[in-house]
């Protein structure tokens, strides 16, 4: 049977053999999930995990016993009396002041060229001769050149000067009694009792009375002569 053809525009279509083309859509491509980016820590977010690692634990609280030991150490570091000090005598030998335990003492800064020198040396010698026994009075004299340069001599010359005035009480080497180079003993003495012009030593022959327990119980300026202290000294014998 003859094949009938039809003409559509410029294209000839075979009605039997050629069938209209079906558009076949390509299978949809599956979307690949994009690779996951490593999770970054939000700077503003609370870093719980990190904080657990980096957070330092507070130190454990001291027990009552440990605190008591600490408090005791602090108290012990602070001088409580003169017995915790040492000083060099006029010959340069170190002396521990605990040798004066049980004695009432006078501690005085001396000078050989002061207007108060003569009266003070004479009365200190008299006090010591009369009351070193049986009352046990002790006198500690510390030469000092900080007031008018009135103790310019070295320790040997000072010792000779004292011997000529019949001094038998204890003479110590020349020291500073005020300022940044003050002897620690004098820092302690002046912190215990103030003078008329504050803590610092004002002049030669400032006198401190020490009781039998090493406590500072009196302070007297140069104007107070040694014999005038007798009534005060008797309170502690």
PDB file of C-alpha atoms in Angstrom:
ATOM      1  CA  UNK A   1       0.000   0.000   0.000  1.00  0.00           C
ATOM      2  CA  UNK A   2       1.410   3.306  -1.024  1.00  0.00           C
ATOM      3  CA  UNK A   3       2.745   5.498   1.699  1.00  0.00           C
ATOM      4  CA  UNK A   4       0.981   8.738   2.017  1.00  0.00           C
ATOM      5  CA  UNK A   5       3.065  11.659   3.000  1.00  0.00           C
ATOM      6  CA  UNK A   6       2.101  15.061   4.213  1.00  0.00           C
ATOM      7  CA  UNK A   7       3.974  18.104   3.922  1.00  0.00           C
ATOM      8  CA  UNK A   8       4.368  20.485   6.922  1.00  0.00           C
ATOM      9  CA  UNK A   9       6.274  23.464   6.008  1.00  0.00           C
ATOM     10  CA  UNK A  10       9.603  22.363   4.668  1.00  0.00           C
ATOM     11  CA  UNK A  11       9.665  19.034   6.511  1.00  0.00           C
ATOM     12  CA  UNK A  12       8.203  15.830   5.186  1.00  0.00           C
ATOM     13  CA  UNK A  13       6.691  13.587   7.780  1.00  0.00           C
ATOM     14  CA  UNK A  14       6.160   9.895   7.317  1.00  0.00           C
ATOM     15  CA  UNK A  15       2.779   9.281   8.882  1.00  0.00           C
ATOM     16  CA  UNK A  16       3.389   5.623   9.479  1.00  0.00           C
ATOM     17  CA  UNK A  17       7.021   5.191  10.042  1.00  0.00           C
ATOM     18  CA  UNK A  18       7.915   8.405  11.792  1.00  0.00           C
ATOM     19  CA  UNK A  19       6.314   9.291  14.981  1.00  0.00           C
ATOM     20  CA  UNK A  20       6.594  12.592  16.694  1.00  0.00           C
ATOM     21  CA  UNK A  21       9.638  12.786  18.974  1.00  0.00           C
ATOM     22  CA  UNK A  22       9.025  12.795  22.639  1.00  0.00           C
ATOM     23  CA  UNK A  23      11.102  15.121  24.641  1.00  0.00           C
ATOM     24  CA  UNK A  24      12.764  13.107  27.298  1.00  0.00           C
ATOM     25  CA  UNK A  25      13.842  15.191  30.170  1.00  0.00           C
ATOM     26  CA  UNK A  26      17.190  14.328  31.586  1.00  0.00           C
ATOM     27  CA  UNK A  27      17.058  12.830  35.022  1.00  0.00           C
ATOM     28  CA  UNK A  28      17.422  15.491  37.657  1.00  0.00           C
ATOM     29  CA  UNK A  29      20.867  15.637  39.040  1.00  0.00           C
ATOM     30  CA  UNK A  30      21.056  14.998  42.690  1.00  0.00           C
ATOM     31  CA  UNK A  31      22.372  17.964  44.588  1.00  0.00           C
ATOM     32  CA  UNK A  32      25.463  17.237  46.471  1.00  0.00           C
ATOM     33  CA  UNK A  33      25.421  18.617  49.937  1.00  0.00           C
ATOM     34  CA  UNK A  34      28.225  21.154  50.291  1.00  0.00           C
ATOM     35  CA  UNK A  35      31.020  20.023  52.601  1.00  0.00           C
ATOM     36  CA  UNK A  36      30.380  21.014  56.126  1.00  0.00           C
ATOM     37  CA  UNK A  37      32.659  23.753  57.329  1.00  0.00           C
ATOM     38  CA  UNK A  38      34.365  23.108  60.631  1.00  0.00           C
ATOM     39  CA  UNK A  39      32.345  24.698  63.347  1.00  0.00           C
ATOM     40  CA  UNK A  40      33.979  27.804  64.661  1.00  0.00           C
ATOM     41  CA  UNK A  41      33.551  29.019  68.162  1.00  0.00           C
ATOM     42  CA  UNK A  42      31.524  32.125  68.373  1.00  0.00           C
ATOM     43  CA  UNK A  43      33.742  34.698  70.006  1.00  0.00           C
ATOM     44  CA  UNK A  44      30.764  36.225  71.719  1.00  0.00           C
ATOM     45  CA  UNK A  45      29.208  32.952  72.785  1.00  0.00           C
ATOM     46  CA  UNK A  46      30.096  31.610  76.223  1.00  0.00           C
ATOM     47  CA  UNK A  47      32.950  29.171  75.877  1.00  0.00           C
ATOM     48  CA  UNK A  48      31.704  26.565  78.238  1.00  0.00           C
ATOM     49  CA  UNK A  49      34.001  23.749  77.268  1.00  0.00           C
ATOM     50  CA  UNK A  50      37.081  25.922  77.030  1.00  0.00           C
ATOM     51  CA  UNK A  51      36.315  27.708  80.247  1.00  0.00           C
ATOM     52  CA  UNK A  52      36.104  24.405  82.068  1.00  0.00           C
ATOM     53  CA  UNK A  53      39.624  23.569  80.973  1.00  0.00           C
ATOM     54  CA  UNK A  54      41.194  26.992  81.375  1.00  0.00           C
ATOM     55  CA  UNK A  55      39.319  28.108  84.457  1.00  0.00           C
ATOM     56  CA  UNK A  56      41.584  27.929  87.497  1.00  0.00           C
ATOM     57  CA  UNK A  57      40.187  26.658  90.681  1.00  0.00           C
ATOM     58  CA  UNK A  58      40.438  29.102  93.577  1.00  0.00           C
ATOM     59  CA  UNK A  59      43.079  28.136  96.131  1.00  0.00           C
ATOM     60  CA  UNK A  60      41.719  26.227  99.063  1.00  0.00           C
ATOM     61  CA  UNK A  61      40.893  28.312 102.072  1.00  0.00           C
ATOM     62  CA  UNK A  62      43.338  28.144 104.914  1.00  0.00           C
ATOM     63  CA  UNK A  63      42.213  26.094 107.830  1.00  0.00           C
ATOM     64  CA  UNK A  64      41.832  27.707 111.226  1.00  0.00           C
ATOM     65  CA  UNK A  65      45.107  26.107 112.285  1.00  0.00           C
ATOM     66  CA  UNK A  66      46.992  27.401 109.220  1.00  0.00           C
ATOM     67  CA  UNK A  67      45.559  30.892 109.699  1.00  0.00           C
ATOM     68  CA  UNK A  68      46.573  30.860 113.349  1.00  0.00           C
ATOM     69  CA  UNK A  69      50.131  29.872 112.389  1.00  0.00           C
ATOM     70  CA  UNK A  70      50.233  32.685 109.808  1.00  0.00           C
ATOM     71  CA  UNK A  71      49.014  35.246 112.333  1.00  0.00           C
ATOM     72  CA  UNK A  72      51.557  34.038 114.868  1.00  0.00           C
ATOM     73  CA  UNK A  73      54.389  34.355 112.334  1.00  0.00           C
ATOM     74  CA  UNK A  74      53.383  37.937 111.591  1.00  0.00           C
ATOM     75  CA  UNK A  75      53.398  38.811 115.277  1.00  0.00           C
ATOM     76  CA  UNK A  76      56.749  37.125 115.806  1.00  0.00           C
ATOM     77  CA  UNK A  77      58.288  39.060 112.893  1.00  0.00           C
ATOM     78  CA  UNK A  78      57.422  42.331 114.631  1.00  0.00           C
ATOM     79  CA  UNK A  79      59.818  43.135 117.499  1.00  0.00           C
ATOM     80  CA  UNK A  80      57.995  43.141 120.815  1.00  0.00           C
ATOM     81  CA  UNK A  81      60.882  44.191 123.095  1.00  0.00           C
ATOM     82  CA  UNK A  82      64.565  45.127 123.024  1.00  0.00           C
ATOM     83  CA  UNK A  83      65.672  41.518 123.530  1.00  0.00           C
ATOM     84  CA  UNK A  84      65.168  40.781 119.832  1.00  0.00           C
ATOM     85  CA  UNK A  85      67.995  43.143 118.818  1.00  0.00           C
ATOM     86  CA  UNK A  86      71.774  42.998 118.659  1.00  0.00           C
ATOM     87  CA  UNK A  87      74.326  45.820 118.676  1.00  0.00           C
ATOM     88  CA  UNK A  88      78.110  46.099 118.560  1.00  0.00           C
ATOM     89  CA  UNK A  89      79.892  47.269 121.671  1.00  0.00           C
ATOM     90  CA  UNK A  90      82.581  49.977 121.592  1.00  0.00           C
ATOM     91  CA  UNK A  91      85.192  47.283 120.782  1.00  0.00           C
ATOM     92  CA  UNK A  92      83.178  45.955 117.830  1.00  0.00           C
ATOM     93  CA  UNK A  93      81.879  42.796 119.502  1.00  0.00           C
ATOM     94  CA  UNK A  94      78.285  41.842 118.731  1.00  0.00           C
ATOM     95  CA  UNK A  95      76.052  41.858 121.788  1.00  0.00           C
ATOM     96  CA  UNK A  96      72.589  40.292 121.994  1.00  0.00           C
ATOM     97  CA  UNK A  97      70.383  42.530 124.080  1.00  0.00           C
ATOM     98  CA  UNK A  98      68.669  39.552 125.665  1.00  0.00           C
ATOM     99  CA  UNK A  99      71.589  39.651 128.142  1.00  0.00           C
ATOM    100  CA  UNK A 100      69.644  42.462 129.824  1.00  0.00           C
ATOM    101  CA  UNK A 101      66.605  40.324 130.628  1.00  0.00           C
ATOM    102  CA  UNK A 102      65.399  40.931 134.161  1.00  0.00           C
ATOM    103  CA  UNK A 103      67.133  44.335 134.402  1.00  0.00           C
ATOM    104  CA  UNK A 104      65.738  47.862 134.336  1.00  0.00           C
ATOM    105  CA  UNK A 105      67.761  49.760 131.716  1.00  0.00           C
ATOM    106  CA  UNK A 106      68.461  53.278 130.501  1.00  0.00           C
ATOM    107  CA  UNK A 107      69.309  53.562 126.799  1.00  0.00           C
ATOM    108  CA  UNK A 108      70.843  56.924 125.866  1.00  0.00           C
ATOM    109  CA  UNK A 109      72.534  58.504 122.826  1.00  0.00           C
ATOM    110  CA  UNK A 110      75.682  60.319 123.971  1.00  0.00           C
ATOM    111  CA  UNK A 111      78.138  62.894 122.607  1.00  0.00           C
ATOM    112  CA  UNK A 112      81.475  64.120 123.970  1.00  0.00           C
ATOM    113  CA  UNK A 113      81.256  67.778 122.852  1.00  0.00           C
ATOM    114  CA  UNK A 114      77.710  68.741 123.775  1.00  0.00           C
ATOM    115  CA  UNK A 115      76.608  71.281 126.347  1.00  0.00           C
ATOM    116  CA  UNK A 116      74.854  68.423 128.180  1.00  0.00           C
ATOM    117  CA  UNK A 117      77.906  66.144 128.175  1.00  0.00           C
ATOM    118  CA  UNK A 118      79.438  66.938 131.575  1.00  0.00           C
ATOM    119  CA  UNK A 119      76.258  66.776 133.670  1.00  0.00           C
ATOM    120  CA  UNK A 120      74.939  63.674 131.921  1.00  0.00           C
ATOM    121  CA  UNK A 121      78.120  61.628 132.157  1.00  0.00           C
ATOM    122  CA  UNK A 122      78.555  62.525 135.835  1.00  0.00           C
ATOM    123  CA  UNK A 123      74.961  61.660 136.760  1.00  0.00           C
ATOM    124  CA  UNK A 124      74.838  58.491 134.659  1.00  0.00           C
ATOM    125  CA  UNK A 125      77.996  57.288 136.421  1.00  0.00           C
ATOM    126  CA  UNK A 126      76.443  58.099 139.814  1.00  0.00           C
ATOM    127  CA  UNK A 127      73.181  56.316 138.999  1.00  0.00           C
ATOM    128  CA  UNK A 128      74.996  53.212 137.829  1.00  0.00           C
ATOM    129  CA  UNK A 129      77.349  53.067 140.828  1.00  0.00           C
ATOM    130  CA  UNK A 130      74.465  53.364 143.302  1.00  0.00           C
ATOM    131  CA  UNK A 131      71.831  51.190 141.643  1.00  0.00           C
ATOM    132  CA  UNK A 132      73.578  48.580 139.497  1.00  0.00           C
ATOM    133  CA  UNK A 133      73.444  46.432 142.658  1.00  0.00           C
ATOM    134  CA  UNK A 134      71.149  45.325 144.178  1.00  0.00           C
ATOM    135  CA  UNK A 135      68.497  46.969 141.952  1.00  0.00           C
ATOM    136  CA  UNK A 136      70.190  45.695 138.799  1.00  0.00           C
ATOM    137  CA  UNK A 137      70.178  48.973 136.838  1.00  0.00           C
ATOM    138  CA  UNK A 138      71.914  48.769 133.458  1.00  0.00           C
ATOM    139  CA  UNK A 139      72.913  51.692 131.222  1.00  0.00           C
ATOM    140  CA  UNK A 140      73.493  51.336 127.458  1.00  0.00           C
ATOM    141  CA  UNK A 141      75.215  54.370 125.901  1.00  0.00           C
ATOM    142  CA  UNK A 142      75.258  54.839 122.111  1.00  0.00           C
ATOM    143  CA  UNK A 143      77.562  57.580 120.744  1.00  0.00           C
ATOM    144  CA  UNK A 144      76.042  59.523 117.835  1.00  0.00           C
ATOM    145  CA  UNK A 145      77.342  62.356 115.638  1.00  0.00           C
ATOM    146  CA  UNK A 146      74.031  63.415 114.073  1.00  0.00           C
ATOM    147  CA  UNK A 147      73.438  66.480 116.240  1.00  0.00           C
ATOM    148  CA  UNK A 148      75.787  69.397 115.623  1.00  0.00           C
ATOM    149  CA  UNK A 149      78.707  67.050 114.812  1.00  0.00           C
ATOM    150  CA  UNK A 150      79.347  66.822 118.541  1.00  0.00           C
ATOM    151  CA  UNK A 151      80.675  63.242 118.490  1.00  0.00           C
ATOM    152  CA  UNK A 152      83.250  63.353 115.650  1.00  0.00           C
ATOM    153  CA  UNK A 153      85.774  60.926 117.180  1.00  0.00           C
ATOM    154  CA  UNK A 154      86.156  57.253 116.309  1.00  0.00           C
ATOM    155  CA  UNK A 155      85.203  54.465 118.692  1.00  0.00           C
ATOM    156  CA  UNK A 156      88.667  54.146 120.245  1.00  0.00           C
ATOM    157  CA  UNK A 157      88.805  57.848 121.107  1.00  0.00           C
ATOM    158  CA  UNK A 158      85.258  57.748 122.470  1.00  0.00           C
ATOM    159  CA  UNK A 159      86.213  54.786 124.669  1.00  0.00           C
ATOM    160  CA  UNK A 160      89.205  56.736 126.037  1.00  0.00           C
ATOM    161  CA  UNK A 161      86.978  59.745 126.703  1.00  0.00           C
ATOM    162  CA  UNK A 162      84.492  57.603 128.645  1.00  0.00           C
ATOM    163  CA  UNK A 163      87.226  55.898 130.683  1.00  0.00           C
ATOM    164  CA  UNK A 164      88.568  59.268 131.832  1.00  0.00           C
ATOM    165  CA  UNK A 165      85.102  59.998 133.234  1.00  0.00           C
ATOM    166  CA  UNK A 166      85.019  56.740 135.214  1.00  0.00           C
ATOM    167  CA  UNK A 167      82.403  55.130 132.978  1.00  0.00           C
ATOM    168  CA  UNK A 168      81.859  51.472 133.854  1.00  0.00           C
ATOM    169  CA  UNK A 169      78.439  51.020 132.238  1.00  0.00           C
ATOM    170  CA  UNK A 170      78.142  49.577 128.730  1.00  0.00           C
ATOM    171  CA  UNK A 171      79.381  51.707 125.833  1.00  0.00           C
ATOM    172  CA  UNK A 172      78.413  50.759 122.276  1.00  0.00           C
ATOM    173  CA  UNK A 173      79.905  51.766 118.949  1.00  0.00           C
ATOM    174  CA  UNK A 174      78.874  54.977 117.230  1.00  0.00           C
ATOM    175  CA  UNK A 175      75.597  54.690 115.313  1.00  0.00           C
ATOM    176  CA  UNK A 176      72.855  56.726 113.638  1.00  0.00           C
ATOM    177  CA  UNK A 177      69.743  57.141 115.745  1.00  0.00           C
ATOM    178  CA  UNK A 178      67.510  58.735 113.102  1.00  0.00           C
ATOM    179  CA  UNK A 179      67.018  58.823 109.337  1.00  0.00           C
ATOM    180  CA  UNK A 180      67.328  56.056 106.748  1.00  0.00           C
ATOM    181  CA  UNK A 181      70.499  54.665 108.366  1.00  0.00           C
ATOM    182  CA  UNK A 182      69.089  54.567 111.881  1.00  0.00           C
ATOM    183  CA  UNK A 183      70.003  51.500 113.906  1.00  0.00           C
ATOM    184  CA  UNK A 184      67.035  49.057 114.084  1.00  0.00           C
ATOM    185  CA  UNK A 185      67.037  49.317 117.874  1.00  0.00           C
ATOM    186  CA  UNK A 186      66.405  53.055 117.653  1.00  0.00           C
ATOM    187  CA  UNK A 187      63.701  52.582 115.036  1.00  0.00           C
ATOM    188  CA  UNK A 188      62.002  50.334 117.578  1.00  0.00           C
ATOM    189  CA  UNK A 189      62.519  52.664 120.557  1.00  0.00           C
ATOM    190  CA  UNK A 190      61.197  55.746 118.769  1.00  0.00           C
ATOM    191  CA  UNK A 191      58.177  53.850 117.426  1.00  0.00           C
ATOM    192  CA  UNK A 192      57.128  52.939 120.962  1.00  0.00           C
ATOM    193  CA  UNK A 193      57.030  56.382 122.585  1.00  0.00           C
ATOM    194  CA  UNK A 194      56.951  59.726 120.784  1.00  0.00           C
ATOM    195  CA  UNK A 195      58.954  62.740 121.880  1.00  0.00           C
ATOM    196  CA  UNK A 196      57.829  66.357 122.009  1.00  0.00           C
ATOM    197  CA  UNK A 197      58.534  66.782 118.289  1.00  0.00           C
ATOM    198  CA  UNK A 198      57.381  63.410 117.009  1.00  0.00           C
ATOM    199  CA  UNK A 199      59.067  60.031 116.815  1.00  0.00           C
ATOM    200  CA  UNK A 200      62.561  61.074 115.744  1.00  0.00           C
ATOM    201  CA  UNK A 201      65.325  61.751 118.259  1.00  0.00           C
ATOM    202  CA  UNK A 202      65.631  65.531 118.627  1.00  0.00           C
ATOM    203  CA  UNK A 203      69.065  65.899 120.265  1.00  0.00           C
ATOM    204  CA  UNK A 204      71.875  64.251 122.217  1.00  0.00           C
ATOM    205  CA  UNK A 205      71.141  62.500 125.522  1.00  0.00           C
ATOM    206  CA  UNK A 206      67.566  61.408 124.788  1.00  0.00           C
ATOM    207  CA  UNK A 207      66.894  58.705 127.374  1.00  0.00           C
ATOM    208  CA  UNK A 208      64.621  55.643 127.243  1.00  0.00           C
ATOM    209  CA  UNK A 209      63.659  53.607 130.314  1.00  0.00           C
ATOM    210  CA  UNK A 210      63.234  49.866 129.731  1.00  0.00           C
ATOM    211  CA  UNK A 211      61.463  47.610 132.235  1.00  0.00           C
ATOM    212  CA  UNK A 212      62.496  44.080 133.271  1.00  0.00           C
ATOM    213  CA  UNK A 213      60.513  42.558 130.378  1.00  0.00           C
ATOM    214  CA  UNK A 214      62.289  44.655 127.759  1.00  0.00           C
ATOM    215  CA  UNK A 215      59.386  47.057 127.183  1.00  0.00           C
ATOM    216  CA  UNK A 216      59.894  50.773 126.523  1.00  0.00           C
ATOM    217  CA  UNK A 217      58.146  52.529 129.420  1.00  0.00           C
ATOM    218  CA  UNK A 218      59.587  56.059 129.388  1.00  0.00           C
ATOM    219  CA  UNK A 219      61.232  58.652 127.156  1.00  0.00           C
ATOM    220  CA  UNK A 220      63.008  61.817 128.324  1.00  0.00           C
ATOM    221  CA  UNK A 221      64.719  64.620 126.396  1.00  0.00           C
ATOM    222  CA  UNK A 222      68.159  66.107 127.120  1.00  0.00           C
ATOM    223  CA  UNK A 223      66.696  68.691 129.504  1.00  0.00           C
ATOM    224  CA  UNK A 224      65.810  65.894 131.943  1.00  0.00           C
ATOM    225  CA  UNK A 225      68.966  65.068 133.925  1.00  0.00           C
ATOM    226  CA  UNK A 226      69.618  61.399 134.756  1.00  0.00           C
ATOM    227  CA  UNK A 227      69.177  61.774 138.541  1.00  0.00           C
ATOM    228  CA  UNK A 228      65.709  63.232 137.967  1.00  0.00           C
ATOM    229  CA  UNK A 229      64.639  59.831 136.596  1.00  0.00           C
ATOM    230  CA  UNK A 230      65.219  58.021 139.877  1.00  0.00           C
ATOM    231  CA  UNK A 231      61.585  58.188 140.995  1.00  0.00           C
ATOM    232  CA  UNK A 232      60.452  56.706 137.668  1.00  0.00           C
ATOM    233  CA  UNK A 233      63.098  53.976 137.776  1.00  0.00           C
ATOM    234  CA  UNK A 234      61.964  52.890 141.250  1.00  0.00           C
ATOM    235  CA  UNK A 235      58.529  51.957 139.840  1.00  0.00           C
ATOM    236  CA  UNK A 236      60.118  49.110 137.886  1.00  0.00           C
ATOM    237  CA  UNK A 237      62.615  47.765 140.455  1.00  0.00           C
TER     238      UNK A 237
END
